[in-house]
XYZ file of C-alpha atoms in Angstrom:
505
model
C 97.230 -26.213 16.017
C 100.497 -26.361 17.982
C 103.472 -28.590 17.237
C 106.489 -30.296 18.769
C 109.630 -31.625 17.094
C 111.540 -34.749 18.086
C 115.000 -35.321 16.614
C 116.698 -38.709 17.028
C 120.403 -38.766 16.128
C 120.914 -42.478 15.516
C 123.773 -44.625 14.275
C 122.393 -45.273 10.805
C 120.659 -41.915 10.362
C 118.944 -38.938 11.952
C 115.165 -38.970 12.092
C 113.233 -35.729 12.513
C 109.504 -35.875 13.271
C 106.866 -33.162 13.622
C 104.102 -34.012 16.128
C 100.927 -32.326 17.233
C 100.489 -31.900 20.982
C 98.429 -35.140 21.405
C 101.505 -36.978 20.063
C 100.387 -37.760 16.523
C 103.225 -37.860 13.974
C 102.465 -35.500 11.088
C 105.676 -35.379 9.045
C 108.865 -37.420 9.283
C 112.190 -37.237 7.473
C 115.276 -39.461 7.835
C 118.743 -38.794 6.471
C 121.299 -41.627 6.566
C 125.088 -41.382 6.856
C 128.076 -43.745 6.997
C 129.798 -45.590 9.824
C 133.585 -45.680 9.568
C 135.573 -48.689 10.821
C 139.271 -47.925 10.223
C 140.296 -51.008 12.244
C 138.672 -54.182 13.518
C 136.578 -53.244 16.567
C 136.715 -49.496 15.884
C 133.661 -47.398 15.032
C 133.517 -43.684 14.198
C 131.171 -41.118 12.653
C 131.500 -37.538 11.469
C 129.497 -35.116 13.679
C 129.051 -32.862 10.647
C 126.997 -35.662 9.081
C 124.650 -35.546 12.085
C 124.284 -31.786 11.797
C 123.658 -31.822 8.042
C 121.056 -34.552 8.540
C 119.385 -32.499 11.292
C 119.199 -29.365 9.139
C 117.730 -31.281 6.203
C 115.271 -33.083 8.467
C 113.997 -29.944 10.177
C 113.546 -28.079 6.903
C 111.610 -31.038 5.485
C 109.134 -31.463 8.356
C 108.326 -27.782 9.002
C 107.859 -26.769 5.377
C 104.045 -26.968 5.534
C 103.353 -25.487 8.976
C 103.448 -22.105 10.659
C 106.747 -21.988 12.529
C 105.194 -19.699 15.165
C 103.134 -22.722 16.266
C 106.162 -24.926 17.058
C 106.288 -24.961 20.876
C 109.485 -26.904 21.531
C 112.162 -29.322 20.381
C 113.492 -32.466 22.041
C 116.735 -34.253 21.192
C 117.480 -37.951 21.409
C 120.691 -39.617 20.366
C 123.052 -42.546 20.350
C 124.829 -42.555 23.703
C 128.518 -42.493 24.697
C 129.921 -40.917 21.509
C 132.875 -38.555 22.011
C 132.672 -35.166 20.275
C 135.712 -32.932 20.858
C 135.640 -29.234 19.980
C 138.538 -26.777 19.806
C 138.548 -23.151 20.959
C 136.721 -22.148 17.758
C 134.043 -24.834 18.332
C 135.299 -26.834 15.350
C 135.258 -30.632 15.555
C 138.775 -31.940 16.217
C 138.315 -35.542 15.058
C 135.625 -37.996 14.053
C 133.465 -39.108 16.945
C 134.415 -42.428 18.534
C 130.911 -43.876 18.989
C 129.139 -46.248 21.348
C 130.073 -49.584 19.747
C 133.804 -48.856 19.466
C 135.943 -51.360 21.385
C 139.471 -49.907 21.267
C 139.660 -48.701 24.876
C 140.353 -51.863 26.877
C 143.623 -50.459 28.266
C 141.894 -47.235 29.273
C 139.242 -49.207 31.152
C 142.022 -50.841 33.141
C 143.445 -47.367 33.769
C 140.068 -46.088 35.032
C 139.630 -49.098 37.304
C 143.131 -48.689 38.723
C 142.757 -44.955 39.369
C 139.207 -44.919 40.771
C 138.937 -48.443 42.158
C 136.853 -51.356 40.900
C 134.243 -51.068 43.645
C 134.272 -47.283 43.835
C 133.655 -46.702 40.115
C 130.491 -48.814 40.358
C 129.362 -47.019 43.536
C 129.660 -43.613 41.862
C 128.798 -44.230 38.197
C 126.655 -47.356 38.798
C 128.686 -49.250 36.197
C 132.151 -50.790 35.829
C 134.640 -49.177 33.441
C 133.440 -50.095 29.958
C 134.952 -49.741 26.519
C 131.748 -48.295 25.121
C 131.503 -45.434 27.613
C 132.822 -41.940 26.986
C 135.412 -41.662 29.758
C 137.585 -44.411 28.327
C 137.388 -42.753 24.893
C 138.597 -39.460 26.386
C 141.574 -41.235 27.934
C 142.298 -43.069 24.674
C 142.582 -39.776 22.805
C 144.789 -38.391 25.584
C 147.006 -41.488 25.462
C 147.175 -41.865 21.683
C 146.423 -38.475 20.100
C 147.847 -36.031 22.602
C 148.000 -33.147 20.135
C 144.228 -33.407 19.628
C 143.518 -33.746 23.343
C 145.565 -30.646 24.126
C 143.509 -28.612 21.648
C 140.171 -29.772 23.125
C 138.088 -27.103 24.867
C 134.713 -28.868 25.074
C 133.487 -32.464 25.138
C 129.919 -33.214 24.087
C 127.759 -36.249 23.376
C 126.236 -36.705 19.884
C 122.817 -35.181 20.596
C 124.438 -32.459 22.678
C 126.592 -31.431 19.737
C 123.350 -30.899 17.820
C 122.022 -28.899 20.786
C 125.136 -26.720 20.606
C 124.660 -26.155 16.877
C 121.007 -25.214 17.451
C 121.413 -23.034 20.545
C 125.080 -22.279 21.152
C 124.786 -23.885 24.603
C 127.188 -26.493 26.009
C 124.750 -28.733 27.861
C 123.659 -32.289 28.443
C 121.070 -34.034 30.618
C 121.121 -36.783 33.205
C 120.125 -39.844 31.152
C 122.766 -39.385 28.441
C 125.403 -38.102 30.861
C 124.946 -41.312 32.877
C 126.702 -43.201 30.077
C 129.824 -41.050 30.153
C 131.216 -42.737 33.310
C 131.795 -39.247 34.724
C 128.398 -38.714 36.374
C 127.525 -39.430 39.994
C 124.444 -41.415 38.964
C 122.767 -41.696 42.412
C 123.084 -37.906 42.902
C 122.578 -36.850 39.240
C 125.613 -34.550 38.931
C 129.202 -34.633 37.649
C 131.478 -36.586 39.970
C 134.347 -34.410 41.184
C 136.001 -37.527 42.590
C 136.065 -39.394 39.265
C 137.111 -36.299 37.322
C 139.942 -35.565 39.766
C 141.236 -39.138 39.775
C 141.153 -39.303 35.971
C 142.623 -35.790 35.684
C 139.839 -34.582 33.398
C 139.048 -30.875 33.625
C 135.402 -30.347 34.648
C 135.308 -27.231 32.444
C 135.473 -29.525 29.403
C 131.951 -30.716 30.185
C 128.589 -29.062 29.643
C 126.007 -28.171 32.272
C 123.794 -31.071 33.405
C 119.995 -30.646 33.236
C 116.980 -32.833 33.882
C 115.458 -34.145 30.673
C 112.376 -31.899 30.630
C 114.239 -28.703 31.475
C 114.787 -25.980 28.890
C 118.486 -25.920 27.980
C 118.498 -23.179 25.365
C 116.728 -21.533 22.436
C 117.186 -21.642 18.678
C 119.800 -19.025 17.847
C 119.952 -16.761 14.806
C 122.374 -18.884 12.793
C 120.417 -22.089 13.363
C 117.200 -20.255 12.527
C 118.594 -19.243 9.142
C 119.803 -22.763 8.361
C 116.771 -24.722 9.557
C 113.856 -22.324 9.091
C 112.905 -22.598 12.771
C 111.817 -19.481 14.621
C 114.562 -17.882 16.697
C 113.803 -18.380 20.394
C 112.072 -21.766 20.029
C 112.937 -23.769 23.155
C 115.138 -26.874 23.178
C 114.778 -29.158 26.218
C 117.327 -31.551 27.686
C 115.969 -34.556 25.823
C 117.394 -38.004 26.516
C 119.754 -40.734 25.463
C 118.200 -42.999 22.867
C 116.934 -45.664 25.252
C 115.645 -43.258 27.889
C 113.860 -41.431 25.066
C 112.443 -44.675 23.684
C 111.122 -45.477 27.153
C 109.009 -42.330 27.164
C 107.916 -43.023 23.592
C 106.728 -46.436 24.834
C 105.046 -45.110 27.976
C 107.627 -46.812 30.224
C 107.759 -44.267 33.051
C 106.526 -46.238 36.081
C 107.688 -49.322 38.064
C 107.043 -52.808 36.592
C 107.069 -51.392 33.073
C 109.772 -52.327 30.583
C 110.584 -52.420 26.917
C 112.676 -54.543 24.610
C 114.157 -52.866 21.580
C 115.932 -54.105 18.506
C 117.626 -51.196 16.827
C 121.294 -51.154 15.867
C 121.853 -52.333 19.436
C 119.402 -54.371 21.475
C 118.105 -53.394 24.902
C 115.937 -54.689 27.697
C 115.043 -51.615 29.759
C 113.143 -51.441 33.056
C 112.015 -48.328 34.946
C 112.776 -48.129 38.674
C 111.994 -45.532 41.322
C 115.204 -46.385 43.199
C 118.893 -46.769 42.396
C 119.431 -50.516 41.859
C 122.964 -51.540 40.851
C 124.248 -54.915 39.708
C 127.525 -55.361 41.647
C 128.840 -57.541 38.795
C 128.267 -54.718 36.314
C 126.476 -56.924 33.787
C 123.675 -54.408 33.216
C 123.647 -50.607 33.300
C 121.953 -48.373 35.848
C 121.363 -44.859 34.522
C 119.295 -41.828 35.446
C 115.857 -41.925 33.883
C 114.463 -39.058 31.847
C 111.728 -38.947 34.504
C 112.983 -36.537 37.158
C 114.305 -38.271 40.270
C 113.959 -41.793 38.792
C 116.344 -44.345 37.296
C 116.397 -47.256 34.901
C 118.279 -50.532 34.542
C 119.051 -52.012 31.150
C 120.941 -54.812 29.497
C 122.568 -54.083 26.142
C 123.383 -56.219 23.111
C 125.981 -54.404 21.016
C 124.954 -55.770 17.606
C 121.244 -56.603 17.474
C 119.687 -55.067 14.365
C 123.270 -54.324 13.354
C 123.785 -58.085 12.932
C 120.906 -58.321 10.480
C 122.040 -55.176 8.665
C 125.569 -56.592 8.366
C 124.174 -59.799 6.847
C 121.870 -57.865 4.515
C 124.603 -55.564 3.251
C 127.141 -58.329 2.649
C 125.141 -61.393 1.639
C 121.691 -60.320 0.440
C 122.344 -58.456 -2.815
C 119.696 -60.470 -4.661
C 117.151 -59.885 -1.871
C 117.859 -56.154 -1.987
C 117.215 -56.097 -5.734
C 114.048 -58.205 -5.490
C 112.717 -55.990 -2.698
C 113.318 -52.924 -4.875
C 111.390 -54.501 -7.748
C 108.524 -55.298 -5.394
C 108.715 -51.821 -3.821
C 109.145 -53.534 -0.472
C 111.434 -53.154 2.520
C 114.296 -55.646 2.245
C 113.981 -56.637 5.895
C 110.365 -57.680 5.333
C 111.510 -59.880 2.475
C 114.289 -61.363 4.645
C 111.811 -62.043 7.452
C 109.569 -64.037 5.109
C 112.607 -66.074 4.134
C 113.424 -66.688 7.813
C 109.894 -67.981 8.438
C 110.646 -70.887 6.077
C 113.267 -72.144 8.537
C 112.105 -74.061 11.662
C 112.679 -73.074 15.282
C 116.379 -73.585 15.899
C 117.255 -72.714 12.287
C 117.991 -76.361 11.462
C 120.394 -76.553 14.414
C 122.272 -73.357 13.641
C 123.049 -71.004 16.564
C 124.256 -67.419 16.147
C 126.202 -65.377 18.703
C 125.585 -61.643 18.033
C 129.019 -60.405 19.107
C 130.082 -58.523 15.994
C 131.135 -55.514 18.081
C 132.139 -57.270 21.286
C 129.474 -57.488 23.987
C 128.166 -55.762 27.087
C 125.400 -57.857 28.664
C 126.107 -60.245 30.212
C 129.754 -60.781 29.279
C 131.478 -57.343 29.288
C 133.955 -58.598 26.696
C 135.316 -56.320 23.951
C 137.145 -59.228 22.300
C 134.290 -61.656 21.637
C 133.087 -61.821 18.048
C 130.147 -63.128 16.044
C 129.751 -66.874 15.549
C 127.580 -69.179 13.457
C 127.746 -72.442 15.413
C 126.669 -75.704 13.796
C 126.997 -74.487 10.195
C 126.785 -77.338 7.716
C 126.046 -77.964 4.061
C 122.353 -78.345 4.856
C 122.034 -74.694 5.781
C 120.695 -72.062 3.439
C 120.483 -68.313 3.626
C 117.051 -68.423 5.259
C 118.466 -70.541 8.111
C 121.221 -67.993 8.671
C 118.742 -65.112 8.725
C 116.547 -66.884 11.256
C 119.518 -67.879 13.393
C 120.547 -64.202 13.591
C 117.071 -63.243 14.770
C 117.061 -66.075 17.309
C 120.570 -65.277 18.574
C 119.671 -61.631 19.125
C 116.507 -62.703 20.952
C 118.498 -65.085 23.150
C 120.777 -62.179 24.075
C 117.688 -60.241 25.178
C 116.711 -63.157 27.369
C 120.146 -62.941 29.010
C 119.342 -59.359 30.003
C 115.856 -60.170 31.277
C 117.256 -62.979 33.425
C 119.708 -60.621 35.137
C 117.003 -58.026 35.837
C 114.927 -60.752 37.447
C 117.921 -61.768 39.609
C 118.169 -58.141 40.778
C 114.581 -58.250 42.026
C 113.144 -56.117 39.232
C 109.635 -57.367 38.515
C 108.307 -56.806 34.995
C 104.660 -57.346 34.107
C 104.434 -55.185 31.001
C 106.795 -55.510 27.988
C 106.702 -53.157 25.013
C 108.641 -53.901 21.817
C 110.174 -51.031 19.869
C 112.921 -50.317 17.363
C 113.141 -51.442 13.761
C 112.942 -55.131 14.668
C 109.593 -54.623 16.395
C 107.972 -53.889 13.026
C 108.213 -57.598 12.242
C 105.304 -59.563 13.699
C 107.385 -62.705 13.227
C 110.206 -61.278 15.361
C 107.736 -60.067 18.018
C 106.268 -63.564 18.226
C 109.783 -64.975 18.554
C 110.567 -62.525 21.372
C 107.327 -63.376 23.168
C 108.115 -67.097 22.996
C 111.792 -66.764 23.994
C 111.160 -64.224 26.788
C 107.983 -66.045 27.864
C 105.980 -62.851 28.282
C 103.333 -60.812 26.521
C 104.790 -58.377 23.999
C 102.939 -55.357 22.656
C 103.763 -52.352 20.509
C 102.882 -48.685 20.612
C 100.548 -47.483 17.859
C 103.006 -44.705 17.079
C 106.237 -46.088 15.613
C 108.303 -42.986 16.292
C 109.918 -44.247 19.513
C 112.725 -41.950 20.723
C 111.553 -39.030 18.573
C 108.115 -39.191 20.198
C 109.700 -39.578 23.631
C 111.735 -36.382 23.385
C 108.845 -34.503 21.799
C 106.841 -35.378 24.923
C 109.730 -34.177 27.082
C 109.550 -30.922 25.109
C 105.795 -30.768 25.753
C 106.484 -30.737 29.495
C 109.237 -28.144 29.110
C 106.834 -25.985 27.124
C 104.125 -26.309 29.789
C 101.658 -28.238 27.612
C 101.617 -31.108 30.144
C 102.521 -30.837 33.817
C 104.484 -34.103 34.066
C 105.910 -36.715 31.741
C 103.570 -39.271 33.312
C 100.603 -37.114 32.274
C 102.010 -36.690 28.761
C 102.419 -40.466 28.378
C 98.935 -41.151 29.729
C 97.400 -38.841 27.131
C 99.603 -39.592 24.127
C 100.751 -43.247 24.247
C 98.355 -45.845 22.854
C 99.034 -49.566 22.353
C 98.265 -52.343 19.887
C 97.008 -55.717 21.211
C 99.590 -57.940 22.932
C 101.139 -61.091 21.511
C 101.045 -63.957 24.014
C 103.772 -66.608 24.175
C 103.205 -69.960 22.512
C 104.327 -72.361 25.238
C 105.070 -75.204 22.819
C 107.366 -72.932 20.842
C 108.865 -71.597 24.060
C 109.938 -75.097 25.109
C 111.637 -75.672 21.761
C 113.487 -72.369 22.043
C 114.563 -73.254 25.601
C 116.602 -76.192 24.311
C 118.497 -74.025 21.833
C 118.966 -71.281 24.427
C 120.795 -73.797 26.635
C 123.231 -74.457 23.762
C 123.547 -70.698 23.181
C 124.513 -70.107 26.837
C 127.257 -72.774 26.713
C 129.052 -71.277 23.711
C 130.518 -68.077 25.141
C 132.253 -69.721 28.144
C 133.712 -72.302 25.756
C 135.041 -69.629 23.386
C 136.063 -66.870 25.797
C 139.781 -67.715 25.858
C 139.823 -68.326 22.098
C 138.306 -64.892 21.456
C 141.099 -63.329 23.491
C 143.769 -65.415 21.745
C 142.431 -64.349 18.356
C 142.615 -60.695 19.344
C 146.329 -61.078 20.173
C 147.287 -62.376 16.693
């Protein structure tokens, strides 16, 4: 038997999975690590935590197999994170990650230097606080001594690639979120780099997602137990990887995910850009293709925040029952009616991307009264996150992107209750993949193409991706949700100025 490894460097932890070549998960190991928030709106992680988690994960999943039979490795990871290395390849500072919102001034700087229209024409997106370019400028503007020592800039998964292979490399899907890539032409933009005065030599080589980018080197072999020379392919950013893990590699196919962030992602054969910049257009991990996606900054993160701060008793009860706490919380939410007894949640804990592009907006429970209990608050979080996904789907429809096939993935998709809610609120059929490995499976399939096991990613998906039956929308429920969605949509415009005023205090 031959094997593939998919490694997903996420925000809450790194998941390493060993697959056979038909895509069946054989062994999986996850190692969690902390998120640091030194100031309101800031978010950082230690790249050494990612590497330690990767080493532990690889050693765990390969312990019972012949390492000579491992054909290739694919890497997925949280996008946009800034990893800065010095001349000795040591990490210079903690990584400023995707949900960090400190770079509003740098976004203005990027827009002024490149031009509001031009930055969208080249990078397919407006200057955003979450993207890597603004983080680079923030370090240059605020930590000049660190910037001057920087010799290489990598994304989170690409730092792991470097530790495994010694190669400075990235690939088109993840590089698309740096705001330095010419997205229509799938290469670094000399124009953007020149205007922002960023040295191109700081960046790694850009590959397509299925291409071999390097091989396991001697040091990594000793640490992980992998065979020296095992190939590592380009891999993909987390959402592009999840798309492959869901079989979303052709037009009219899409997925909705509820992980730490929330995404509605649609495959497209052509470059389609929203001139208002409300959704992102990135290179797909399918060669020569693209995708468009809307992003909610704090989707599953909203529920995790509530769990960690207000559900101590639920955590303890779940432990006693040997049950996942989220399953217990979901059962509590089911006791609350549609609309959560007239409680509406805005999931803006970390600012927002789609559709508002506002780093200053914050989370809101609207309509809170003495009637409300914890189960109402849990349900309102789930509903608010689902409403934010509907915002994204509406914009894709406005752009002429037709979707007839929606796959649910991410941690939230494990809840049948939440899938039913999504189906009703989005008014479409929602199905899941039989495999729950998502991005890890996606990059393992990319590795299968790089290793020559399958000729194309479309062939790999056709063979390996299998689905559970769809959930169809309940139209009576959908109408009830519509009324609360109208209230939800009115809240942000009413609060926009107040969010900004609060930030200034």
